[in-house]
Amino acid sequence: MKIIKLKLKERSYPIYIEEGIIAKSGSLLRRLQLGSDAAIITNQYLEKKIGQRLKGSLKKYNISSKIYTVPDSEKAKSFRHCLNLIDKISKYDNNKSLFLIALGGGVIGDLTGFVASIYKRGIAYIQIPTTLLAQIDSAIGGKTAIDLPIAKNLIGAFHQPKAVIVDPGLLKSLPKRQLKAGLAEIIKYAAIKDKPLFSFLKNNYKKIISLDKKAVELIETKCIAIKTRIVEQDEKEKKGIRTILNFGHTIGHAIESAGGYNKYNHGEAISIGMICAAQISHNLKLLREENLDKIISLVRLYGLPTRIKGIALNKIMSSLAKDKKFIHGRNRFVLPVEIGKVKVISNIPQDAIRKAILKHGSCY
Ligand SMILES: NC(=O)c1ccc[n+]([C@@H]2O[C@H](COP(=O)([O-])OP(=O)(O)OC[C@H]3O[C@@H](n4cnc5c(N)ncnc54)[C@H](O)[C@@H]3O)[C@@H](O)[C@H]2O)c1
Ligand SMILES: [Zn+2]
């Protein structure tokens, strides 16, 4: 078993990585002494597939648990479902030593983490991520949130989990499109911080896409370690260090939102976002053409989109203007300067952004 420790003083926690580790959850959690009662938050599909197995493993170690399900979509990240959950777990709680377990993708992780952050001014929770994106990204770092109708993730808190249990074996049932969305984030990690990982992705496509045990454990461990080190240095995204994780996300979020959140999923949108950011960087003479081509080729190799289709340029530009990460209206882009190295640059001219989008899009 690999263990990566995320070090944040009294908020430090272990991230366990091993295929099949879900069966050991009971013994891992007993050792952490979080309490004797767990509320497992998941959806109906995952409840049947994994939830009952998890419950059994907890029972062996005298942790009683109850499963609560939420709808299987981004809609679960709403006030309604948040309050509904709080109502239910408060009845189960009964002043027991209750902790929460998020069993699911990023949606369940974000919602459970947010409930844990506000219930009784904060209780313990565990992340058991079941999508590739959640295993290498959203389950780590303590960002929790629910959505408002006007924008995603507007209500949230930083609340670190007490442990993250990553079982790559759970990815076997993940639909291919979801798997690829996670791979887009892995390409992102390689492009911002890890040139050898970039080469590994290029040379091991078949193994990775067929979920070869060794290859998946290796890339997941590398990405988790990168995210962990970044979060340790800039937990609350105040120092501009955590910002580099947004490579591809500025234009990516705008594409996601302009497409009504159903044309492109998150991973697909950030794939094009990374290419546009690389194009801007190349146009500003910060990135050599051969490196721009390498990024485009890797995105294409993993069957992710490299061009925007059927979205109006104006729609993308106006979504971009609403980016909540911009400071005093000044835009901020993470631009690659080499494979494995990026710079954060503000005030990119609108025209340069438009040009890059048009170069990689059949926008009308
Ligand atoms: N907190 C953070 O730092 C952070 C970072 C990135 C994204 N996010 C959030 O994460 C969410 C997206 O997460 P996601 O991509 O994991 O999507 P998701 O949680 O919607 O899961 C995608 C789909 O996969 C299904 N699924 C999950 N595990 C499965 C499995 N093992 N087998 C088969 N099907 C499975 C789910 O039921 C769902 O239908 C967004 O709400 C986003 O805002 C948060
Ligand atoms: Zn992302």
mmCIF file of N, CA, C and O and ligand atoms in Angstrom, residues 133 137 181 185 188 245-247 249 253 256 266-267 270, ligand 2:
data_model
loop_
_atom_site.group_PDB
_atom_site.id
_atom_site.type_symbol
_atom_site.label_atom_id
_atom_site.label_comp_id
_atom_site.label_asym_id
_atom_site.label_seq_id
_atom_site.Cartn_x
_atom_site.Cartn_y
_atom_site.Cartn_z
ATOM 1 N N LEU A 133 -11.221 11.340 -11.732
ATOM 2 C CA LEU A 133 -11.079 12.766 -11.404
ATOM 3 C C LEU A 133 -11.060 12.975 -9.889
ATOM 4 O O LEU A 133 -10.250 13.710 -9.346
ATOM 5 N N ASP A 137 -7.844 14.316 -7.853
ATOM 6 C CA ASP A 137 -8.033 15.758 -7.764
ATOM 7 C C ASP A 137 -9.004 16.174 -6.656
ATOM 8 O O ASP A 137 -8.593 16.615 -5.575
ATOM 9 N N ALA A 181 -12.181 11.941 -18.905
ATOM 10 C CA ALA A 181 -12.257 13.261 -18.244
ATOM 11 C C ALA A 181 -11.199 13.336 -17.142
ATOM 12 O O ALA A 181 -10.533 14.357 -16.964
ATOM 13 N N GLU A 185 -7.226 15.660 -16.567
ATOM 14 C CA GLU A 185 -6.595 16.295 -15.397
ATOM 15 C C GLU A 185 -5.182 15.740 -15.185
ATOM 16 O O GLU A 185 -4.289 16.454 -14.729
ATOM 17 N N LYS A 188 -2.974 17.473 -17.384
ATOM 18 C CA LYS A 188 -2.733 18.792 -16.785
ATOM 19 C C LYS A 188 -1.583 18.733 -15.768
ATOM 20 O O LYS A 188 -0.652 19.541 -15.822
ATOM 21 N N LEU A 245 -2.836 24.898 -10.613
ATOM 22 C CA LEU A 245 -3.738 23.765 -10.886
ATOM 23 C C LEU A 245 -4.859 24.181 -11.835
ATOM 24 O O LEU A 245 -5.603 23.356 -12.338
ATOM 25 N N ASN A 246 -4.984 25.483 -12.046
ATOM 26 C CA ASN A 246 -6.038 25.972 -12.951
ATOM 27 C C ASN A 246 -5.603 26.006 -14.414
ATOM 28 O O ASN A 246 -6.317 26.563 -15.247
ATOM 29 N N PHE A 247 -4.446 25.424 -14.731
ATOM 30 C CA PHE A 247 -4.033 25.377 -16.140
ATOM 31 C C PHE A 247 -5.158 24.749 -16.980
ATOM 32 O O PHE A 247 -5.653 23.671 -16.661
ATOM 33 N N HIS A 249 -8.122 25.690 -17.139
ATOM 34 C CA HIS A 249 -9.447 25.838 -16.531
ATOM 35 C C HIS A 249 -10.097 27.181 -16.827
ATOM 36 O O HIS A 249 -11.312 27.314 -16.681
ATOM 37 N N HIS A 253 -13.441 26.432 -18.264
ATOM 38 C CA HIS A 253 -14.704 26.735 -17.561
ATOM 39 C C HIS A 253 -15.645 27.522 -18.465
ATOM 40 O O HIS A 253 -16.862 27.304 -18.447
ATOM 41 N N GLU A 256 -17.197 25.145 -20.875
ATOM 42 C CA GLU A 256 -18.172 24.303 -20.169
ATOM 43 C C GLU A 256 -19.477 25.063 -19.967
ATOM 44 O O GLU A 256 -20.566 24.555 -20.256
ATOM 45 N N HIS A 266 -16.392 18.374 -17.963
ATOM 46 C CA HIS A 266 -15.293 19.182 -17.425
ATOM 47 C C HIS A 266 -13.937 18.822 -18.053
ATOM 48 O O HIS A 266 -13.203 19.688 -18.525
ATOM 49 N N GLY A 267 -13.648 17.531 -18.113
ATOM 50 C CA GLY A 267 -12.355 17.092 -18.641
ATOM 51 C C GLY A 267 -12.194 17.450 -20.109
ATOM 52 O O GLY A 267 -11.107 17.838 -20.560
ATOM 53 N N ILE A 270 -11.606 21.252 -20.357
ATOM 54 C CA ILE A 270 -10.253 21.728 -19.981
ATOM 55 C C ILE A 270 -9.185 21.223 -20.961
ATOM 56 O O ILE A 270 -8.119 21.819 -21.068
HETATM 57 ZN ZN ZN B 2 -10.581 20.413 -13.173
#
